[in-house]
Coordinates of C-alpha atoms in Angstrom, one line a residue:
X1 CA 106.6 51.7 121.8
X2 CA 108.3 51.0 118.5
X3 CA 105.1 51.5 116.4
X4 CA 103.7 54.5 118.3
X5 CA 105.3 57.7 119.5
X6 CA 104.9 58.5 123.2
X7 CA 102.5 61.2 122.3
X8 CA 100.3 58.9 120.2
X9 CA 100.5 56.2 122.8
X10 CA 99.2 58.7 125.4
X11 CA 96.3 59.7 123.1
X12 CA 95.4 56.0 122.6
X13 CA 95.6 55.2 126.3
X14 CA 93.4 58.2 127.2
X15 CA 90.9 57.1 124.6
X16 CA 90.8 53.6 125.9
X17 CA 90.3 55.0 129.4
X18 CA 87.3 57.0 128.4
X19 CA 85.8 53.9 126.8
X20 CA 86.2 52.0 130.1
X21 CA 88.9 49.7 128.7
X22 CA 91.0 50.2 131.9
X23 CA 93.1 47.1 131.5
X24 CA 94.3 48.1 128.0
X25 CA 94.8 51.7 129.1
X26 CA 96.9 50.5 132.1
X27 CA 99.1 48.4 129.8
X28 CA 99.9 51.3 127.5
X29 CA 100.7 53.7 130.4
X30 CA 103.0 51.0 131.8
X31 CA 104.8 50.6 128.5
X32 CA 105.3 54.4 128.4
X33 CA 106.8 54.4 131.9
X34 CA 109.2 51.6 131.0
X35 CA 110.7 53.9 128.4
X36 CA 110.2 57.2 130.3
X37 CA 109.9 56.5 134.1
X38 CA 109.0 60.1 134.9
X39 CA 106.5 60.8 132.2
X40 CA 103.9 62.9 134.0
X41 CA 101.0 62.1 131.7
X42 CA 101.4 58.4 132.1
X43 CA 101.8 58.8 135.9
X44 CA 98.6 60.8 136.0
X45 CA 96.9 58.1 133.9
X46 CA 97.8 55.3 136.3
X47 CA 96.9 57.4 139.3
X48 CA 93.4 57.9 137.7
X49 CA 93.2 54.1 137.4
X50 CA 93.8 53.7 141.1
X51 CA 96.9 51.7 140.6
X52 CA 98.4 52.4 144.0
X53 CA 101.9 54.0 143.4
X54 CA 101.4 55.5 140.0
X55 CA 105.0 54.7 139.0
X56 CA 104.4 51.0 139.6
X57 CA 106.1 49.8 136.4
X58 CA 109.2 52.1 136.5
X59 CA 111.5 49.2 135.9
X60 CA 115.0 49.6 134.5
X61 CA 115.8 48.2 131.1
X62 CA 115.8 44.4 131.0
X63 CA 119.6 44.4 130.5
X64 CA 120.0 46.0 134.0
X65 CA 117.6 43.5 135.6
X66 CA 119.6 40.7 133.9
X67 CA 122.7 41.9 135.8
X68 CA 121.0 41.2 139.1
X69 CA 119.6 38.0 137.8
X70 CA 123.0 36.8 136.8
X71 CA 124.3 37.5 140.3
X72 CA 121.4 35.5 141.7
X73 CA 122.0 32.6 139.3
X74 CA 125.7 32.4 140.4
X75 CA 124.5 32.5 144.0
X76 CA 126.4 35.7 144.7
X77 CA 123.5 36.9 146.8
X78 CA 125.4 39.5 148.8
X79 CA 126.6 41.2 145.7
X80 CA 123.0 41.1 144.3
X81 CA 121.8 42.9 147.4
X82 CA 124.5 45.6 147.0
X83 CA 123.7 46.0 143.3
X84 CA 120.0 46.1 143.8
X85 CA 120.4 48.8 146.5
X86 CA 122.4 51.0 144.1
X87 CA 119.9 50.5 141.3
X88 CA 116.9 51.2 143.6
X89 CA 118.3 54.7 144.1
X90 CA 117.7 55.4 140.4
X91 CA 114.6 53.1 140.0
X92 CA 112.9 53.3 143.5
X93 CA 109.5 52.2 142.2
X94 CA 110.7 49.1 140.3
X95 CA 108.7 46.1 141.6
X96 CA 111.0 43.7 139.9
X97 CA 114.1 45.2 141.5
X98 CA 112.5 45.1 144.9
X99 CA 111.4 41.5 144.3
X100 CA 114.9 40.5 143.4
X101 CA 116.3 42.2 146.5
X102 CA 113.8 40.3 148.6
X103 CA 114.8 37.0 147.1
X104 CA 118.5 37.8 147.6
X105 CA 118.0 38.9 151.3
X106 CA 116.0 35.7 151.9
X107 CA 118.8 33.6 150.4
X108 CA 121.3 34.9 153.0
X109 CA 118.8 34.8 155.9
X110 CA 118.3 38.6 156.2
X111 CA 114.6 38.0 156.6
X112 CA 113.7 41.4 158.1
X113 CA 115.1 43.1 154.9
X114 CA 113.3 40.5 152.8
X115 CA 110.0 41.5 154.5
X116 CA 110.7 45.2 153.9
X117 CA 111.4 44.6 150.2
X118 CA 108.3 42.5 149.8
X119 CA 106.2 45.3 151.4
X120 CA 107.6 47.7 148.8
X121 CA 106.5 45.3 146.0
X122 CA 103.0 45.1 147.5
X123 CA 102.8 48.9 147.7
X124 CA 103.8 49.2 144.1
X125 CA 101.6 46.3 142.9
X126 CA 98.6 46.2 145.2
X127 CA 96.6 44.0 142.8
X128 CA 99.3 41.4 142.4
X129 CA 98.6 38.1 144.2
X130 CA 102.2 37.1 143.7
X131 CA 103.3 40.1 145.7
X132 CA 101.2 39.1 148.7
X133 CA 102.3 35.5 148.4
X134 CA 106.0 36.5 148.6
X135 CA 105.2 38.9 151.5
X136 CA 103.4 36.1 153.4
X137 CA 106.3 33.7 152.9
X138 CA 108.8 36.3 154.1
X139 CA 106.7 37.1 157.2
X140 CA 106.5 33.4 158.0
X141 CA 110.4 33.2 158.0
X142 CA 110.3 36.0 160.6
X143 CA 107.6 34.0 162.5
X144 CA 105.1 36.8 162.2
X145 CA 102.3 34.3 161.6
X146 CA 99.3 36.6 162.0
X147 CA 100.7 39.1 159.4
X148 CA 101.7 36.2 157.1
X149 CA 98.1 34.8 157.3
X150 CA 96.7 38.2 156.4
X151 CA 99.0 38.6 153.4
X152 CA 98.2 35.1 152.1
X153 CA 94.5 35.6 152.5
X154 CA 94.8 38.8 150.5
X155 CA 96.6 36.8 147.8
X156 CA 93.7 34.3 147.7
X157 CA 91.1 37.1 147.6
X158 CA 92.8 38.4 144.5
X159 CA 93.2 34.9 143.0
X160 CA 90.8 32.4 144.7
X161 CA 92.3 29.4 142.9
X162 CA 95.9 29.9 143.8
X163 CA 97.6 26.6 144.8
X164 CA 100.8 28.3 145.9
X165 CA 99.0 30.6 148.3
X166 CA 97.0 27.7 149.8
X167 CA 100.3 25.8 150.3
X168 CA 101.9 28.7 152.0
X169 CA 98.8 29.3 154.2
X170 CA 99.0 25.6 155.2
X171 CA 102.6 26.1 156.2
X172 CA 101.7 29.0 158.5
X173 CA 98.8 27.0 160.0
X174 CA 101.2 24.1 160.6
X175 CA 103.7 26.4 162.3
X176 CA 100.8 27.4 164.6
X177 CA 100.0 23.8 165.5
X178 CA 96.7 23.8 163.6
X179 CA 97.0 20.6 161.7
X180 CA 93.3 20.4 160.9
X181 CA 93.3 23.8 159.1
X182 CA 96.6 22.9 157.5
X183 CA 95.3 19.7 156.0
X184 CA 92.4 21.6 154.5
X185 CA 94.8 24.2 152.9
X186 CA 97.2 21.6 151.6
X187 CA 94.4 19.5 150.3
X188 CA 93.0 22.5 148.4
X189 CA 96.4 23.2 146.9
X190 CA 96.7 19.6 145.7
X191 CA 93.1 19.7 144.3
X192 CA 94.0 22.8 142.3
X193 CA 97.2 21.3 141.1
X194 CA 97.4 17.4 141.5
X195 CA 101.1 17.5 140.4
X196 CA 102.2 19.9 143.1
X197 CA 104.7 17.7 144.9
X198 CA 105.6 20.2 147.7
X199 CA 101.9 20.5 148.7
X200 CA 101.5 16.8 148.7
X201 CA 104.6 16.4 150.9
X202 CA 103.3 19.1 153.3
X203 CA 99.9 17.4 153.4
X204 CA 101.6 14.2 154.5
X205 CA 103.4 16.0 157.3
X206 CA 100.2 17.6 158.5
X207 CA 98.4 14.3 158.4
X208 CA 101.3 12.8 160.4
X209 CA 101.0 15.6 163.0
X210 CA 97.2 14.9 163.3
X211 CA 98.0 11.2 163.9
X212 CA 96.7 10.1 160.5
X213 CA 99.7 7.9 159.8
X214 CA 98.2 5.7 157.0
X215 CA 97.1 8.8 155.1
X216 CA 100.5 10.4 155.6
X217 CA 102.3 7.4 154.2
X218 CA 99.9 7.5 151.2
X219 CA 100.7 11.2 150.6
X220 CA 104.4 10.7 150.9
X221 CA 104.3 7.8 148.4
X222 CA 102.3 9.9 146.0
X223 CA 104.9 12.7 146.3
X224 CA 107.7 10.2 145.4
X225 CA 105.6 9.1 142.4
X226 CA 105.4 12.7 141.2
X227 CA 109.0 13.5 142.0
X228 CA 111.4 10.7 142.9
X229 CA 114.1 13.3 143.7
X230 CA 112.0 15.0 146.4
X231 CA 114.4 14.1 149.2
X232 CA 112.3 15.8 151.9
X233 CA 109.7 13.1 151.7
X234 CA 112.0 10.3 152.8
X235 CA 112.7 12.1 156.1
X236 CA 109.0 12.4 156.6
X237 CA 108.5 8.7 155.9
X238 CA 111.4 7.6 158.1
X239 CA 110.1 9.6 161.1
X240 CA 107.0 7.5 161.3
X241 CA 108.2 4.2 159.9
X242 CA 110.8 1.6 160.9
X243 CA 112.5 0.3 157.8
X244 CA 114.7 -2.7 157.5
X245 CA 117.9 -2.3 155.6
X246 CA 116.7 -4.4 152.7
X247 CA 113.5 -2.4 152.2
X248 CA 113.2 -1.0 148.6
X249 CA 112.5 2.4 150.0
X250 CA 115.9 2.4 151.7
X251 CA 117.6 1.4 148.4
X252 CA 115.8 4.4 146.9
X253 CA 117.2 6.7 149.6
X254 CA 120.7 5.6 148.9
X255 CA 120.3 6.0 145.1
X256 CA 118.9 9.5 145.6
X257 CA 121.6 10.4 148.1
X258 CA 124.3 9.4 145.5
X259 CA 122.6 11.4 142.7
X260 CA 122.2 14.5 144.8
X261 CA 125.7 14.3 146.2
X262 CA 127.1 14.2 142.7
X263 CA 125.7 17.7 142.0
X264 CA 126.2 19.0 145.5
X265 CA 122.5 19.6 146.1
X266 CA 122.0 20.7 149.7
X267 CA 118.4 20.8 150.8
X268 CA 116.9 17.5 149.7
X269 CA 120.2 15.6 150.3
X270 CA 120.3 16.9 153.8
X271 CA 116.8 15.4 154.5
X272 CA 117.8 12.1 152.9
X273 CA 120.7 12.1 155.4
X274 CA 118.4 12.5 158.3
X275 CA 116.2 9.8 157.0
X276 CA 119.1 7.4 156.6
X277 CA 120.3 8.3 160.1
X278 CA 116.9 7.2 161.5
X279 CA 117.0 3.9 159.4
X280 CA 120.4 2.9 160.6
X281 CA 119.6 3.8 164.2
X282 CA 116.5 1.6 164.0
X283 CA 118.8 -1.2 162.8
X284 CA 121.3 -0.5 165.6
X285 CA 124.2 0.5 163.2
X286 CA 125.1 3.5 165.2
X287 CA 128.3 4.3 163.3
X288 CA 126.5 4.6 160.0
X289 CA 123.6 6.5 161.7
X290 CA 126.0 9.0 163.1
X291 CA 127.8 9.4 159.8
X292 CA 124.6 10.4 158.0
X293 CA 123.3 12.5 160.9
X294 CA 126.5 14.5 161.0
X295 CA 126.4 15.1 157.3
X296 CA 122.7 16.0 157.4
X297 CA 123.4 18.6 160.0
X298 CA 126.3 20.0 158.1
X299 CA 124.1 20.4 155.0
X300 CA 121.3 21.9 157.1
X301 CA 123.7 24.4 158.7
X302 CA 124.8 25.5 155.2
X303 CA 121.2 25.9 154.2
X304 CA 119.9 28.0 157.1
X305 CA 123.1 29.7 158.1
X306 CA 124.2 29.3 161.7
X307 CA 125.7 32.5 163.2
X308 CA 127.1 31.9 166.7
X309 CA 128.1 35.6 166.9
X310 CA 124.4 36.5 166.6
X311 CA 123.5 34.0 169.3
X312 CA 126.0 35.4 171.7
X313 CA 124.8 38.9 171.0
X314 CA 121.2 37.9 171.6
X315 CA 122.0 36.7 175.1
X316 CA 123.9 39.9 175.8
X317 CA 121.1 42.0 174.6
X318 CA 118.6 40.2 176.8
X319 CA 120.8 40.8 179.9
X320 CA 121.3 44.4 178.9
X321 CA 117.6 45.1 178.5
X322 CA 116.5 43.2 181.6
X323 CA 117.3 45.9 184.3
X324 CA 115.5 48.6 182.4
X325 CA 112.4 46.4 182.1
X326 CA 112.5 45.4 185.8
X327 CA 112.7 49.0 186.9
X328 CA 110.0 50.3 184.5
X329 CA 107.0 52.0 186.2
X330 CA 104.2 49.7 185.2
X331 CA 101.6 48.1 187.4
X332 CA 98.7 46.3 185.6
X333 CA 97.4 44.6 188.8
X334 CA 94.0 46.3 188.3
X335 CA 93.7 45.1 184.7
X336 CA 91.9 41.7 185.1
X337 CA 91.3 39.5 182.1
X338 CA 89.3 36.3 181.5
X339 CA 92.3 34.2 180.6
X340 CA 95.6 33.6 182.2
X341 CA 98.7 32.5 180.2
X342 CA 100.8 29.5 181.3
X343 CA 104.2 29.8 179.7
X344 CA 106.1 26.5 179.3
X345 CA 109.7 27.3 178.3
X346 CA 113.2 26.0 178.2
X347 CA 115.6 24.5 175.7
X348 CA 113.8 22.7 172.8
X349 CA 113.6 19.0 173.5
X350 CA 113.6 19.5 177.2
X351 CA 110.0 18.2 177.9
X352 CA 107.9 21.3 177.0
X353 CA 105.6 19.2 174.8
X354 CA 104.9 16.6 177.4
X355 CA 104.3 19.3 180.0
X356 CA 101.8 21.0 177.9
X357 CA 100.1 17.7 177.1
X358 CA 99.7 17.1 180.9
X359 CA 98.1 20.5 181.4
X360 CA 96.0 20.0 178.2
X361 CA 94.3 17.1 180.1
X362 CA 92.8 19.6 182.5
X363 CA 89.3 20.8 181.8
X364 CA 90.2 24.4 182.5
X365 CA 93.3 24.6 180.3
X366 CA 93.4 25.3 176.5
X367 CA 96.7 24.1 175.0
X368 CA 97.7 26.5 172.2
X369 CA 101.1 25.0 171.3
X370 CA 104.1 27.1 170.3
X371 CA 102.9 30.7 169.9
X372 CA 104.9 33.4 168.3
X373 CA 103.0 36.2 170.1
X374 CA 105.7 37.2 172.7
X375 CA 108.3 37.6 170.0
X376 CA 105.9 39.2 167.5
X377 CA 104.6 41.8 170.0
X378 CA 107.5 42.2 172.5
X379 CA 110.8 41.4 170.7
X380 CA 111.9 45.0 170.5
X381 CA 111.2 45.7 174.2
X382 CA 112.9 42.4 175.3
X383 CA 116.0 43.1 173.3
X384 CA 116.3 46.7 174.2
X385 CA 115.3 48.2 170.8
X386 CA 112.2 49.9 172.3
X387 CA 112.1 51.5 175.7
X388 CA 109.9 49.8 178.3
X389 CA 107.6 52.7 178.8
X390 CA 104.1 52.3 180.3
X391 CA 102.6 52.8 176.9
X392 CA 104.7 50.2 175.2
X393 CA 104.3 47.6 178.0
X394 CA 100.5 48.1 178.1
X395 CA 100.4 47.7 174.3
X396 CA 102.4 44.4 174.5
X397 CA 100.1 43.2 177.3
X398 CA 96.9 44.1 175.4
X399 CA 98.0 42.5 172.2
X400 CA 99.2 39.3 173.9
X401 CA 96.2 38.8 176.1
X402 CA 93.8 39.5 173.2
X403 CA 95.6 37.0 171.0
X404 CA 95.4 34.2 173.5
X405 CA 91.9 35.0 174.5
X406 CA 90.9 34.1 170.9
X407 CA 92.4 30.6 171.5
X408 CA 90.3 29.8 174.5
X409 CA 86.9 28.2 174.2
X410 CA 85.9 29.1 177.8
X411 CA 89.0 27.8 179.6
X412 CA 90.5 30.1 182.1
X413 CA 94.1 29.2 181.2
X414 CA 95.9 29.1 177.9
X415 CA 99.3 27.5 177.5
X416 CA 102.1 28.9 175.3
X417 CA 104.9 26.4 175.0
X418 CA 107.3 28.4 172.8
X419 CA 110.6 27.2 174.3
X420 CA 112.6 30.3 173.4
X421 CA 110.4 32.5 175.5
X422 CA 113.1 31.9 178.1
X423 CA 114.6 35.0 176.7
X424 CA 111.5 37.1 177.6
X425 CA 111.1 36.0 181.2
X426 CA 111.7 39.6 182.5
X427 CA 109.3 41.1 180.1
X428 CA 106.6 38.5 180.8
X429 CA 106.9 39.0 184.6
X430 CA 106.7 42.8 184.2
X431 CA 103.9 43.0 181.7
X432 CA 102.0 39.9 182.6
X433 CA 102.5 39.5 186.3
X434 CA 99.5 37.1 186.6
X435 CA 101.2 34.6 184.2
X436 CA 102.4 31.2 185.3
X437 CA 105.9 30.4 184.1
X438 CA 107.2 26.9 184.0
X439 CA 110.9 26.3 183.1
X440 CA 111.8 22.7 181.9
X441 CA 115.1 21.2 183.1
X442 CA 116.5 18.0 181.6
X443 CA 119.9 16.3 181.5
X444 CA 122.1 18.7 179.5
X445 CA 123.7 16.0 177.3
X446 CA 120.2 14.6 176.5
X447 CA 119.0 18.0 175.5
X448 CA 122.0 18.8 173.2
X449 CA 121.9 15.4 171.6
X450 CA 118.1 15.5 171.0
X451 CA 118.6 19.0 169.4
X452 CA 121.3 17.6 167.1
X453 CA 119.2 14.5 166.2
X454 CA 116.2 16.5 165.1
X455 CA 115.8 18.1 161.7
X456 CA 115.2 21.8 162.7
X457 CA 115.1 23.9 159.5
X458 CA 114.6 27.2 161.3
X459 CA 117.3 29.8 161.8
X460 CA 116.6 30.3 165.6
X461 CA 117.5 26.6 166.0
X462 CA 120.6 26.7 163.7
X463 CA 122.9 26.0 166.7
X464 CA 121.4 22.5 166.7
X465 CA 123.3 21.6 163.5
X466 CA 126.7 21.4 165.3
X467 CA 127.3 19.6 168.6
X468 CA 129.8 22.2 169.8
X469 CA 127.5 25.0 169.0
X470 CA 124.6 23.2 170.8
X471 CA 126.8 22.8 173.9
X472 CA 127.7 26.5 173.9
X473 CA 124.1 27.6 173.3
X474 CA 122.9 25.4 176.2
X475 CA 125.6 27.0 178.4
X476 CA 124.3 30.5 177.6
X477 CA 120.7 29.4 178.3
X478 CA 121.8 28.0 181.7
X479 CA 123.6 31.3 182.5
X480 CA 120.5 33.3 181.6
X481 CA 118.2 31.1 183.7
X482 CA 120.6 31.5 186.6
X483 CA 120.3 35.3 186.1
X484 CA 116.5 35.1 186.1
X485 CA 116.5 33.0 189.3
X486 CA 118.8 35.5 191.0
X487 CA 116.9 38.6 190.0
X488 CA 113.4 37.1 189.9
X489 CA 113.5 34.7 192.8
X490 CA 110.4 32.4 193.2
X491 CA 108.9 33.9 190.0
X492 CA 108.8 30.7 188.0
X493 CA 108.6 27.0 188.6
X494 CA 111.3 24.6 187.5
X495 CA 110.1 21.2 186.4
X496 CA 112.7 18.4 186.1
X497 CA 111.8 16.2 183.1
X498 CA 114.0 13.3 184.1
X499 CA 112.3 13.2 187.6
X500 CA 108.8 13.6 186.1
X501 CA 109.0 10.5 184.0
X502 CA 110.1 8.5 187.1
X503 CA 107.8 10.1 189.7
X504 CA 104.9 10.9 187.4
X505 CA 102.1 11.2 189.9
X506 CA 103.9 13.2 192.6
X507 CA 105.5 15.6 190.1
X508 CA 102.3 16.0 188.1
X509 CA 100.3 16.8 191.3
X510 CA 103.0 19.4 192.2
X511 CA 102.7 21.0 188.8
X512 CA 98.9 21.2 188.8
X513 CA 99.0 22.6 192.4
X514 CA 101.6 25.3 191.3
X515 CA 99.2 26.4 188.5
X516 CA 96.5 26.8 191.1
X517 CA 94.3 24.2 189.4
X518 CA 92.1 21.6 191.2
X519 CA 93.3 18.1 190.7
X520 CA 91.9 16.0 187.9
X521 CA 92.9 12.3 187.4
X522 CA 93.0 12.8 183.6
X523 CA 96.3 14.7 184.1
X524 CA 98.0 11.3 184.7
X525 CA 97.2 10.1 181.2
X526 CA 98.6 12.8 178.8
X527 CA 98.9 10.2 176.0
X528 CA 95.1 9.9 175.8
X529 CA 94.3 13.6 175.2
X530 CA 93.3 14.2 171.6
X531 CA 95.0 17.3 170.2
X532 CA 97.5 18.3 167.4
X533 CA 101.2 18.1 168.4
X534 CA 103.3 19.9 165.8
X535 CA 106.7 19.5 167.4
X536 CA 109.3 16.8 167.1
X537 CA 107.9 15.2 170.3
X538 CA 104.6 14.3 168.6
X539 CA 105.3 10.5 168.6
X540 CA 106.4 10.4 172.2
X541 CA 103.4 12.2 173.7
X542 CA 100.9 9.9 172.1
X543 CA 102.4 7.0 174.1
X544 CA 102.5 6.5 177.9
X545 CA 105.4 8.1 179.7
X546 CA 108.6 6.1 179.4
X547 CA 111.9 6.3 181.2
X548 CA 115.4 6.2 179.7
X549 CA 115.0 8.6 176.8
X550 CA 117.6 10.9 178.3
X551 CA 120.2 8.1 177.9
X552 CA 119.6 7.6 174.1
X553 CA 122.7 9.6 173.2
X554 CA 125.0 7.1 174.9
X555 CA 124.7 4.6 172.1
X556 CA 126.5 7.2 170.0
X557 CA 129.1 8.3 172.6
X558 CA 132.0 6.5 170.8
X559 CA 131.6 8.9 167.8
X560 CA 131.2 12.2 169.6
X561 CA 134.9 13.0 170.3
X562 CA 134.1 14.2 173.7
X563 CA 131.7 16.9 172.6
X564 CA 129.8 16.7 175.8
X565 CA 132.7 16.7 178.2
X566 CA 132.3 20.4 178.9
X567 CA 128.6 20.0 179.9
X568 CA 127.7 20.1 183.6
X569 CA 126.6 16.9 185.1
X570 CA 123.0 16.4 186.3
X571 CA 124.2 16.9 189.9
X572 CA 125.8 20.2 188.9
X573 CA 122.6 21.5 187.5
X574 CA 120.7 20.3 190.6
X575 CA 123.2 22.3 192.7
X576 CA 122.7 25.4 190.6
X577 CA 119.0 25.2 191.1
X578 CA 119.5 24.9 194.9
X579 CA 121.5 28.1 195.1

C-alpha cells in the first residue's frame, strides 16, 4: 500500500476483476484489508470473488502476530491461548490468529478447542489446502476419523500432490486398522517427497502391521539414513527385532539418547527409551530395561499430558448419565437391520485383539478392529451432555449401524473391539439391544503392567504412563463393570483371557455359542486368519495361543516398589464376577 493510495488500489483491483484477473484482484483486496479491516469496498470485492468470508485476510499487524508467536516459541501455550482470545475479539476473521490458537490448544491437549479454531480457519480460507490439513489432523486427535478423512480428502482435492495430506490420511487409515490403504497413502507421500522422514517411518509401521516385516525394516533403515535423530524409528525397529547388546543399532540408540537428553528433547527421546527397554528385556537385563521403560513413560506422560482428575470425572459422568439412559422411552425392537454388532471391550491389553481374531475366523463375522463410532456418535449422550431422547437415541442407532454396515461384505456380524467402549455399555444396550457385548477379564497386574509396557501416545491412554495411575484407572474400570453387572444383569458375556489360553477349545466354543453362531473349526486357529492387526497385540495374534503372558511382569517385580500391592488378586476378581 506504500505506492498506491487505498482509493487507487481499489480502482486497480476493480479493473483487474473486470479483465478476469481474479487472482491479482484478490491480492490487492487483501492488501487493503490488512491496512483497513473494515473497508467496505474491499469486502464487497472479495465477496464478488466468492472468497467465502469476505474479511478473510483481516489479520492484525505483523507485530501483534509476533507477540503470540513469541509465546508459542517460549512454550507458554496457555498464555498464547489467552492472548489469542483477546485479539480475536478485535480481529475475529484473522485466519493466522485462529491458526495460532489452534496450535496452542493442540499443544496443551485441548483438542476440541483446536478443532473449533481449525474450523474457523477453513471458513475464512475455504481454498486453503493447509487449512483442511490442520483441521484433519485436529479431528484425528479427537478420534473423529470420518470427519478427519473428509477434511484431508478436501485438502488433496485442492492440492493433489500434497505429501503432508497423504501422510495425515495414512495416519487416519492406520488408526482405523486399514494398513493396506495406509501403505498406499504413505507410499504416495514418500513418492512425492523422498526425503519425508516421517512418512517413511509411518510407512514402516504400516508395513509392520500388515506383516511385511522385511519391508518395514527397510523403511525404518531408510528413515534413519534420512534423519539419524528420528528417535521414533528405533522403537518401531525394536518392536519387531531382537537385538543383541553389541549390535551397532543399539550403539546408535545410546548415542542418540545421550544427544537428545542433553537438550531435554521429549518426543523422540521417549521412543528411544522404549526401544532400549525392549532391547534390555530381550537380553534379560531387567533392571536396565525398567530404568528405560520408566523414563520413557515419564517423557510420554509429559508429551500427552495425563490428567487423573479428568479420568475420575469421566467415570463419574458415566455413572451419572446411566440411570437417565436406562429409563429413556426407546424401543427399536421393530427396527431390524442386516448387520449385528459384536462389541469386544475391556481394559486395553486384556485380550480384546485375540478375541476378535477368534471371531474373525468365522465365515459370518467381519472383523472391523477398533472403531471410533460409538464415541463419535454417542459421546454426548453417554456422558450426560445430551439428553437420551427418542430422537437422539434413534439418531445414534442409525449412524452407528449405517457405519458398520459399510464394513461388512455380506457377513451378518461386525466386530467393534474398541476397548474403552466399556464406558458406553448402558448406551449400547439401550440403543442397540440386539448387539452382542463381550467384556474381557484378565489378571489385573498383567493388564496394568502390559499397559505400562506399551508405547501408547494417545491421551485416552495417558494413565498407562504411570503405574500408580494405571492401578487407579483399573480400579475405576472394575467398579464400573460391577455397576453394569448389577444394573444390567445377564446383558453381556465375560470372557476370561487367562482361562481362554489354557482351555482354548472349551472357552472358544462357549464364546461362539454365546454369539449365536454355528461352530466352525477355523475358530481354533486364530493365528492363521489373514487380516490387519493395528494394536500392540499384533505380534501375539499371528502366533498360536501361548500361556504365561500374564506372568511377564513378575520378572520386573523387584523394581516396582509394591505398585501392584493394592490390586485385587485373581480370586478376588473371580468372586466379584460371581456376585
